[in-house]
CSV table of C-alpha atoms and ligand atoms in Angstrom, one decimal:
chain,number,residue,atom,x,y,z
A,1,UNK,CA,14.4,-21.1,8.1
A,2,UNK,CA,12.4,-19.9,5.3
A,3,UNK,CA,9.1,-21.2,6.9
A,4,UNK,CA,10.0,-19.2,10.1
A,5,UNK,CA,11.0,-16.1,8.0
A,6,UNK,CA,7.5,-16.3,6.3
A,7,UNK,CA,5.8,-16.2,9.8
A,8,UNK,CA,7.0,-12.6,10.0
A,9,UNK,CA,4.1,-11.8,7.6
A,10,UNK,CA,1.6,-13.3,9.9
A,11,UNK,CA,3.2,-11.3,12.8
A,12,UNK,CA,4.0,-14.6,14.3
A,13,UNK,CA,0.3,-15.1,15.1
A,14,UNK,CA,0.3,-12.2,17.5
A,15,UNK,CA,-3.0,-10.6,18.0
A,16,UNK,CA,-1.6,-7.1,17.2
A,17,UNK,CA,0.7,-6.1,14.3
A,18,UNK,CA,2.2,-2.7,14.0
A,19,UNK,CA,3.6,-1.0,11.1
A,20,UNK,CA,5.9,2.0,11.7
A,21,UNK,CA,6.5,4.8,9.2
A,22,UNK,CA,8.6,8.0,9.3
A,23,UNK,CA,8.3,11.2,7.5
A,24,UNK,CA,10.8,11.1,4.5
A,25,UNK,CA,11.9,14.7,5.2
A,26,UNK,CA,13.3,13.7,8.6
A,27,UNK,CA,17.2,13.0,8.7
A,28,UNK,CA,19.7,11.0,10.8
A,29,UNK,CA,19.0,12.5,14.2
A,30,UNK,CA,15.2,11.7,13.8
A,31,UNK,CA,16.2,8.1,12.9
A,32,UNK,CA,18.1,7.8,16.1
A,33,UNK,CA,14.9,9.2,18.0
A,34,UNK,CA,12.9,6.6,16.2
A,35,UNK,CA,15.1,3.8,17.5
A,36,UNK,CA,14.7,5.0,21.0
A,37,UNK,CA,10.9,5.3,20.5
A,38,UNK,CA,10.8,1.6,19.3
A,39,UNK,CA,12.9,0.6,22.2
A,40,UNK,CA,10.7,2.4,24.8
A,41,UNK,CA,7.6,0.9,23.1
A,42,UNK,CA,9.1,-2.5,23.7
A,43,UNK,CA,10.1,-1.8,27.1
A,44,UNK,CA,6.6,-0.4,28.0
A,45,UNK,CA,5.1,-3.6,26.5
A,46,UNK,CA,7.2,-5.7,28.8
A,47,UNK,CA,6.2,-3.6,31.8
A,48,UNK,CA,2.6,-4.4,31.0
A,49,UNK,CA,3.3,-8.1,30.6
A,50,UNK,CA,3.4,-8.1,26.9
A,51,UNK,CA,6.0,-9.3,24.4
A,52,UNK,CA,7.1,-7.8,21.1
A,53,UNK,CA,9.2,-8.8,18.1
A,54,UNK,CA,10.6,-5.9,16.1
A,55,UNK,CA,10.4,-6.9,12.4
A,56,UNK,CA,12.7,-5.4,9.8
A,57,UNK,CA,11.1,-8.0,7.4
A,58,UNK,CA,8.2,-5.7,6.8
A,59,UNK,CA,10.5,-3.0,5.4
A,60,UNK,CA,11.0,-5.4,2.3
A,61,UNK,CA,7.4,-4.8,1.3
A,62,UNK,CA,7.0,-1.0,1.2
A,63,UNK,CA,4.8,-1.0,-2.0
A,64,UNK,CA,2.5,-3.6,-0.7
A,65,UNK,CA,2.1,-1.8,2.7
A,66,UNK,CA,1.7,1.5,1.1
A,67,UNK,CA,-1.2,0.3,-1.1
A,68,UNK,CA,-2.8,-1.9,1.6
A,69,UNK,CA,-2.6,0.7,4.4
A,70,UNK,CA,-2.9,3.9,2.2
A,71,UNK,CA,0.3,5.2,3.5
A,72,UNK,CA,0.8,8.8,2.2
A,73,UNK,CA,3.9,9.2,-0.3
A,74,UNK,CA,5.9,11.4,2.2
A,75,UNK,CA,6.0,8.6,4.8
A,76,UNK,CA,8.5,5.6,4.5
A,77,UNK,CA,8.0,2.3,6.1
A,78,UNK,CA,10.5,1.6,8.9
A,79,UNK,CA,9.6,-1.7,10.2
A,80,UNK,CA,6.8,-3.8,11.7
A,81,UNK,CA,6.3,-5.3,15.1
A,82,UNK,CA,4.4,-8.1,16.6
A,83,UNK,CA,2.7,-7.4,19.9
A,84,UNK,CA,1.2,-10.1,22.2
A,85,UNK,CA,2.2,-13.0,24.4
A,86,UNK,CA,5.3,-15.0,23.3
A,87,UNK,CA,4.8,-18.7,23.3
A,88,UNK,CA,7.4,-19.7,26.0
A,89,UNK,CA,7.3,-23.4,24.7
A,90,UNK,CA,8.2,-22.5,21.2
A,91,UNK,CA,11.9,-23.6,20.7
A,92,UNK,CA,12.7,-20.3,18.9
A,93,UNK,CA,11.8,-18.3,22.0
A,94,UNK,CA,13.9,-20.5,24.3
A,95,UNK,CA,17.1,-19.6,22.4
A,96,UNK,CA,19.1,-17.1,24.4
A,97,UNK,CA,22.3,-16.2,22.5
A,98,UNK,CA,25.3,-15.3,24.6
A,99,UNK,CA,26.0,-11.6,25.1
A,100,UNK,CA,29.1,-10.1,23.7
A,101,UNK,CA,31.3,-8.8,26.5
A,102,UNK,CA,31.2,-4.9,26.6
A,103,UNK,CA,35.0,-4.9,25.8
A,104,UNK,CA,34.3,-6.4,22.4
A,105,UNK,CA,32.5,-3.4,21.1
A,106,UNK,CA,33.5,-0.5,23.4
A,107,UNK,CA,36.7,1.2,23.7
A,108,UNK,CA,37.7,3.0,27.0
A,109,UNK,CA,39.8,6.1,26.5
A,110,UNK,CA,41.4,8.2,29.2
A,111,UNK,CA,40.2,6.2,32.2
A,112,UNK,CA,40.4,2.5,33.4
A,113,UNK,CA,37.0,1.0,33.6
A,114,UNK,CA,35.9,-0.4,36.9
A,115,UNK,CA,36.1,-4.1,36.9
A,116,UNK,CA,32.3,-4.7,37.9
A,117,UNK,CA,31.2,-2.3,35.1
A,118,UNK,CA,32.6,-4.7,32.4
A,119,UNK,CA,30.8,-7.9,33.7
A,120,UNK,CA,28.6,-10.0,31.5
A,121,UNK,CA,25.1,-8.5,31.1
B,1,LIG,C1,16.0,-3.7,14.3
B,1,LIG,C2,15.6,-5.1,14.4
B,1,LIG,C3,14.9,-5.8,13.5
B,1,LIG,C4,14.5,-7.1,13.6
B,1,LIG,N1,13.9,-7.7,12.5
B,1,LIG,C5,13.5,-9.0,12.7
B,1,LIG,C6,12.6,-9.6,11.8
B,1,LIG,O1,12.3,-9.1,10.6
B,1,LIG,N2,12.0,-10.8,12.0
B,1,LIG,C7,12.3,-11.5,13.2
B,1,LIG,O2,11.9,-12.5,13.3
B,1,LIG,N3,13.0,-10.9,14.2
B,1,LIG,C8,13.6,-9.7,14.0
B,1,LIG,N4,14.3,-9.1,15.0
B,1,LIG,C9,14.4,-9.8,16.3
B,1,LIG,C10,15.8,-10.4,16.4
B,1,LIG,O3,15.9,-11.5,15.5
B,1,LIG,C11,15.9,-11.0,17.8
B,1,LIG,O4,15.1,-11.9,18.1
B,1,LIG,C12,15.7,-9.9,18.9
B,1,LIG,O5,16.5,-8.7,18.5
B,1,LIG,C13,16.1,-10.4,20.3
B,1,LIG,O6,17.5,-10.4,20.3
B,1,LIG,P1,18.2,-10.4,21.7
B,1,LIG,O7,18.4,-12.0,21.8
B,1,LIG,O8,19.4,-9.8,21.5
B,1,LIG,O9,17.4,-9.9,22.7
B,1,LIG,C14,14.8,-7.8,14.9
B,1,LIG,C15,15.4,-7.1,15.8
B,1,LIG,C16,15.8,-5.8,15.7
B,1,LIG,C17,16.4,-5.1,16.9
């Protein structure tokens, strides 16, 4: 597990490694926007036949990244992301965890959900 975790810091051998920062003055709503931005980036990559791995692991090394990449003080490291082509043969990429049913994390108030809207995604 530790060996696999350490591979974060080589971007899992991806050809492109991205480091994301956010202006420290921005607040909660901008963090929500930022999450959507990251998701859109990952979807856009898939659309173009590329794979990504969002990496919170990089957020553990803000000092190192700030020095290495000359990140200005008003910017805060959010996360990293590996961008490239996933190795489909690697066992870690073949592991597909089961999805939680929607009912386990959503509450329906005031209307009965349609059965087909509650299926497994
Ligand atoms: C916010 C966020 C941070 C993540 N950080 C890491 C990370 O540091 N290292 C890593 O190997 N995977 C990281 N992942 C990837 C997850 O381990 C997982 O592989 C990925 O979210 C795919 O999950 P899924 O099976 O739900 O699609 C992260 C995912 C998310 C959403």
